[in-house]
Amino acid sequence: MSMNVAKTRYALKRRIDNFFASGEEQRAARALIDEIAAQHRAWIFGGMLRDIGLFGRDGFTSDIDIVFAGEREDLLQLLSHFHMEHFATNKLGGIRFRYRSLDFDIWCLSDTWAFKENIIPLENVESLLHTTLMSWDAVLYDVHHGEILTPENYLHDLNNGYLELVLDATPNETGSVVKILRTIYNKRVKTLGPGLSEFLHKTLLRYSYSALQHYELTHYDTSSFDDTEYDLLLNRLRETETGYSVDVTRLRTN
């Protein structure tokens, strides 16, 4: 898929709005989200915004992450209006379900893992931007106000292919490593920031290619990189001192 990176927050907002107006399923999803946000504030968070920001409306193929400002009981009551009888609760407290053709993962703001573990203080909704693993996930869409919230340099880094670590604390290190690798290989990353480079320097020493491939296939059903491409990344990291940015523009073998 060709890159088509949004240049401004307004352009990203337009893409999100256009996505939800693009078909019956998308309009139904927006109606669900608006209903959730009608009584308590809610925000679309992370991956959906990142992928549409990178590739355009058709670049989104995953689930929609929603953060809800109310209590869990309020959220369950709202979902009951849409006859959500079949949903799963993940180990971090999020509620996962499929509505029409789209998958959702919704959790209460105060249940965000980094807040519950007292790693990041919950001061306001923008505190969420400090809880992501990677910088490209640090983006919010305020459903009620129709506003995009990001760190100041977010779109500059997205346009330049610059990816940095935000929070190295994680409840699932293997999952975090695989998520980073999938981002590097699938999202056309050009440069790893010093923090992310150092994180990979340390963590990849603990993993073999086969272990990471097994985890990826088990959780995503697809493989993003082969053993040769993985070795190219390892060599690139070894060639660069820790604490420096790393060029990752030539990791693909085809």
Short mmCIF file of C-alpha atoms in Angstrom, two decimals:
data_model
loop_
_atom_site.label_atom_id
_atom_site.label_comp_id
_atom_site.label_asym_id
_atom_site.label_seq_id
_atom_site.Cartn_x
_atom_site.Cartn_y
_atom_site.Cartn_z
CA MET A 1 0.00 0.00 0.00
CA SER A 2 1.40 3.38 -1.00
CA MET A 3 2.17 6.02 1.59
CA ASN A 4 -0.11 9.05 1.74
CA VAL A 5 0.78 10.72 5.02
CA ALA A 6 -1.51 13.43 6.42
CA LYS A 7 0.27 16.76 6.69
CA THR A 8 -1.95 18.52 9.25
CA ARG A 9 -4.29 17.66 12.11
CA TYR A 10 -7.15 19.05 10.07
CA ALA A 11 -6.28 16.72 7.18
CA LEU A 12 -6.19 13.77 9.58
CA LYS A 13 -9.56 14.79 11.08
CA ARG A 14 -11.05 14.96 7.56
CA ARG A 15 -9.79 11.48 6.81
CA ILE A 16 -11.34 10.08 9.98
CA ASP A 17 -14.67 11.79 9.29
CA ASN A 18 -14.61 10.59 5.67
CA PHE A 19 -13.94 7.03 6.80
CA PHE A 20 -17.05 7.03 8.98
CA ALA A 21 -19.12 8.48 6.13
CA SER A 22 -17.85 6.02 3.52
CA GLY A 23 -20.45 3.25 3.84
CA GLU A 24 -23.34 1.79 5.80
CA GLU A 25 -21.12 -0.24 8.12
CA GLN A 26 -18.93 2.76 8.87
CA ARG A 27 -21.91 5.04 9.50
CA ALA A 28 -23.33 2.45 11.92
CA ALA A 29 -19.97 2.34 13.72
CA ARG A 30 -19.95 6.12 14.02
CA ALA A 31 -23.49 6.05 15.44
CA LEU A 32 -22.30 3.57 18.07
CA ILE A 33 -19.32 5.73 18.96
CA ASP A 34 -21.46 8.88 19.14
CA GLU A 35 -23.89 7.07 21.47
CA ILE A 36 -21.01 6.08 23.72
CA ALA A 37 -19.74 9.66 23.77
CA ALA A 38 -23.17 11.23 24.34
CA GLN A 39 -23.23 10.73 28.12
CA HIS A 40 -19.50 10.60 28.86
CA ARG A 41 -16.56 11.85 26.83
CA ALA A 42 -14.87 9.31 24.59
CA TRP A 43 -11.83 9.28 22.30
CA ILE A 44 -10.64 7.13 19.44
CA PHE A 45 -7.07 6.22 20.30
CA GLY A 46 -3.98 4.98 18.56
CA GLY A 47 -3.78 2.50 15.71
CA MET A 48 -6.78 3.46 13.59
CA LEU A 49 -5.72 7.11 13.54
CA ARG A 50 -2.09 6.16 12.87
CA ASP A 51 -2.90 3.93 9.90
CA ILE A 52 -5.33 6.36 8.29
CA GLY A 53 -2.77 9.10 8.90
CA LEU A 54 -0.09 7.05 7.13
CA PHE A 55 -1.98 5.48 4.25
CA GLY A 56 -5.32 7.23 3.89
CA ARG A 57 -8.84 5.95 4.51
CA ASP A 58 -8.20 2.53 2.99
CA GLY A 59 -5.15 1.99 5.19
CA PHE A 60 -7.21 0.98 8.21
CA THR A 61 -7.74 -2.78 8.58
CA SER A 62 -7.60 -3.40 12.34
CA ASP A 63 -9.83 -2.69 15.35
CA ILE A 64 -11.08 0.64 16.66
CA ASP A 65 -9.72 1.51 20.10
CA ILE A 66 -12.02 3.69 22.20
CA VAL A 67 -11.25 5.24 25.59
CA PHE A 68 -14.33 6.02 27.69
CA ALA A 69 -14.41 8.61 30.48
CA GLY A 70 -17.20 7.04 32.53
CA GLU A 71 -17.36 4.04 34.82
CA ARG A 72 -17.43 0.45 33.60
CA GLU A 73 -21.07 0.03 34.62
CA ASP A 74 -21.99 3.06 32.51
CA LEU A 75 -20.18 1.59 29.52
CA LEU A 76 -21.90 -1.79 29.84
CA GLN A 77 -25.26 -0.06 30.09
CA LEU A 78 -24.57 1.92 26.92
CA LEU A 79 -23.49 -1.18 25.02
CA SER A 80 -26.68 -2.95 26.07
CA HIS A 81 -28.63 -0.43 23.96
CA PHE A 82 -26.94 -1.98 20.93
CA HIS A 83 -27.77 -5.51 22.09
CA MET A 84 -24.14 -6.43 22.69
CA GLU A 85 -24.67 -9.88 24.10
CA HIS A 86 -21.38 -11.38 22.99
CA PHE A 87 -18.22 -9.59 24.00
CA ALA A 88 -14.95 -10.55 25.63
CA THR A 89 -13.05 -8.86 28.43
CA ASN A 90 -9.29 -8.92 28.03
CA LYS A 91 -6.87 -9.27 30.93
CA LEU A 92 -6.30 -5.49 31.04
CA GLY A 93 -10.02 -4.76 31.46
CA GLY A 94 -10.89 -3.77 27.91
CA ILE A 95 -14.14 -4.91 26.31
CA ARG A 96 -13.74 -6.42 22.86
CA PHE A 97 -16.61 -7.01 20.46
CA ARG A 98 -17.56 -6.99 16.81
CA TYR A 99 -20.26 -4.59 15.64
CA ARG A 100 -21.43 -5.10 12.07
CA SER A 101 -18.13 -5.70 10.23
CA LEU A 102 -15.83 -3.74 12.55
CA ASP A 103 -13.97 -4.83 15.68
CA PHE A 104 -13.87 -2.61 18.76
CA ASP A 105 -11.74 -2.52 21.90
CA ILE A 106 -13.17 -0.15 24.53
CA TRP A 107 -11.87 0.56 28.00
CA CYS A 108 -12.40 3.14 30.73
CA LEU A 109 -9.86 5.94 30.96
CA SER A 110 -8.94 5.14 34.57
CA ASP A 111 -8.39 1.46 33.64
CA THR A 112 -5.51 2.27 31.28
CA TRP A 113 -2.68 -0.02 32.36
CA ALA A 114 -0.05 2.67 32.93
CA PHE A 115 -2.47 4.66 35.10
CA LYS A 116 -3.57 1.67 37.17
CA GLU A 117 0.06 0.69 37.77
CA ASN A 118 0.95 4.28 38.79
CA ILE A 119 3.59 4.48 36.07
CA ILE A 120 2.03 7.54 34.46
CA PRO A 121 -0.14 9.97 36.48
CA LEU A 122 -3.66 10.51 35.17
CA GLU A 123 -3.98 14.31 35.06
CA ASN A 124 -6.23 14.69 32.01
CA VAL A 125 -6.99 12.88 28.78
CA GLU A 126 -3.73 14.05 27.21
CA SER A 127 -1.94 11.90 29.80
CA LEU A 128 -2.93 9.02 27.48
CA LEU A 129 -0.35 10.28 24.99
CA HIS A 130 2.37 9.26 27.47
CA THR A 131 1.07 5.71 27.90
CA THR A 132 1.70 4.30 24.41
CA LEU A 133 4.55 2.01 23.50
CA MET A 134 5.53 3.95 20.36
CA SER A 135 5.24 7.58 19.31
CA TRP A 136 3.05 6.88 16.27
CA ASP A 137 0.31 5.54 18.55
CA ALA A 138 0.20 8.74 20.63
CA VAL A 139 -2.82 10.27 18.90
CA LEU A 140 -6.42 10.88 20.01
CA TYR A 141 -9.63 11.88 18.25
CA ASP A 142 -12.06 13.64 20.59
CA VAL A 143 -15.43 12.29 19.47
CA HIS A 144 -17.50 15.04 21.08
CA HIS A 145 -15.42 17.98 19.85
CA GLY A 146 -14.13 16.45 16.62
CA GLU A 147 -10.55 17.39 17.48
CA ILE A 148 -7.24 15.59 16.95
CA LEU A 149 -4.90 15.61 19.96
CA THR A 150 -1.22 14.76 19.47
CA PRO A 151 2.21 15.71 20.80
CA GLU A 152 3.58 18.76 18.99
CA ASN A 153 5.93 16.85 16.69
CA TYR A 154 3.59 13.94 15.89
CA LEU A 155 2.78 14.66 12.25
CA HIS A 156 6.32 15.86 11.52
CA ASP A 157 7.66 12.51 12.72
CA LEU A 158 4.95 10.58 10.87
CA ASN A 159 5.81 12.34 7.61
CA ASN A 160 9.51 11.73 8.10
CA GLY A 161 9.17 8.07 9.07
CA TYR A 162 10.71 8.74 12.48
CA LEU A 163 9.56 6.32 15.18
CA GLU A 164 10.49 6.66 18.84
CA LEU A 165 9.78 4.82 22.08
CA VAL A 166 7.31 6.45 24.47
CA LEU A 167 6.94 4.04 27.40
CA ASP A 168 9.17 1.00 27.86
CA ALA A 169 7.17 -0.40 30.79
CA THR A 170 4.83 -3.09 29.50
CA PRO A 171 2.71 -5.95 30.84
CA ASN A 172 3.79 -8.09 27.86
CA GLU A 173 7.35 -7.61 26.66
CA THR A 174 7.16 -10.23 23.89
CA GLY A 175 3.98 -8.69 22.54
CA SER A 176 5.54 -5.23 22.66
CA VAL A 177 8.65 -6.37 20.78
CA VAL A 178 6.54 -8.02 18.08
CA LYS A 179 4.35 -4.92 17.82
CA ILE A 180 7.43 -2.76 17.30
CA LEU A 181 8.81 -5.11 14.65
CA ARG A 182 5.48 -5.23 12.82
CA THR A 183 5.42 -1.44 12.80
CA ILE A 184 8.97 -1.23 11.45
CA TYR A 185 8.37 -3.72 8.65
CA ASN A 186 4.73 -2.93 7.78
CA LYS A 187 4.51 0.86 8.23
CA ARG A 188 7.57 1.98 6.21
CA VAL A 189 9.56 3.28 9.18
CA LYS A 190 12.74 5.07 8.10
CA THR A 191 14.45 5.93 11.38
CA LEU A 192 14.33 4.53 14.90
CA GLY A 193 14.80 7.18 17.57
CA PRO A 194 17.51 6.77 20.24
CA GLY A 195 15.12 5.50 22.90
CA LEU A 196 13.58 2.85 20.64
CA SER A 197 17.02 1.84 19.36
CA GLU A 198 18.27 1.31 22.90
CA PHE A 199 15.14 -0.63 23.84
CA LEU A 200 15.64 -3.01 20.92
CA HIS A 201 19.38 -3.31 21.64
CA LYS A 202 18.47 -4.68 25.07
CA THR A 203 15.35 -6.72 24.42
CA LEU A 204 16.24 -8.48 21.18
CA LEU A 205 19.13 -10.18 22.95
CA ARG A 206 16.50 -12.23 24.77
CA TYR A 207 14.65 -13.48 21.68
CA SER A 208 15.30 -15.75 18.73
CA TYR A 209 13.72 -15.18 15.36
CA SER A 210 11.70 -18.40 15.70
CA ALA A 211 10.24 -17.31 19.06
CA LEU A 212 9.14 -13.95 17.67
CA GLN A 213 7.77 -15.53 14.50
CA HIS A 214 5.77 -18.03 16.55
CA TYR A 215 4.28 -15.26 18.69
CA GLU A 216 3.40 -13.17 15.64
CA LEU A 217 1.73 -16.04 13.78
CA THR A 218 -0.17 -17.07 16.91
CA HIS A 219 -1.54 -13.58 17.59
CA TYR A 220 -1.80 -12.02 14.11
CA ASP A 221 -1.97 -14.97 11.66
CA THR A 222 0.55 -13.21 9.43
CA SER A 223 4.32 -12.90 9.30
CA SER A 224 5.79 -9.43 8.73
CA PHE A 225 9.45 -10.33 8.25
CA ASP A 226 11.61 -13.34 7.48
CA ASP A 227 14.80 -14.46 9.20
CA THR A 228 17.04 -12.62 6.73
CA GLU A 229 15.17 -9.35 7.25
CA TYR A 230 15.33 -9.84 11.00
CA ASP A 231 19.11 -10.35 10.79
CA LEU A 232 19.41 -7.15 8.76
CA LEU A 233 17.78 -5.25 11.62
CA LEU A 234 20.03 -6.91 14.20
CA ASN A 235 23.10 -5.99 12.16
CA ARG A 236 21.89 -2.42 11.77
CA LEU A 237 21.47 -2.16 15.53
CA ARG A 238 24.92 -3.67 16.17
CA GLU A 239 26.50 -1.18 13.79
CA THR A 240 25.00 1.75 15.71
CA GLU A 241 25.99 2.73 19.23
CA THR A 242 23.22 2.68 21.79
CA GLY A 243 21.61 6.05 22.32
CA TYR A 244 21.71 6.99 18.63
CA SER A 245 19.10 6.95 15.90
CA VAL A 246 19.16 4.00 13.50
CA ASP A 247 18.45 4.06 9.77
CA VAL A 248 16.08 1.19 8.91
CA THR A 249 15.18 2.10 5.33
CA ARG A 250 16.73 -1.02 3.73
CA LEU A 251 15.56 -4.02 5.71
CA ARG A 252 13.38 -5.63 3.05
CA THR A 253 14.83 -8.40 0.86
CA ASN A 254 12.15 -8.03 -1.82
#
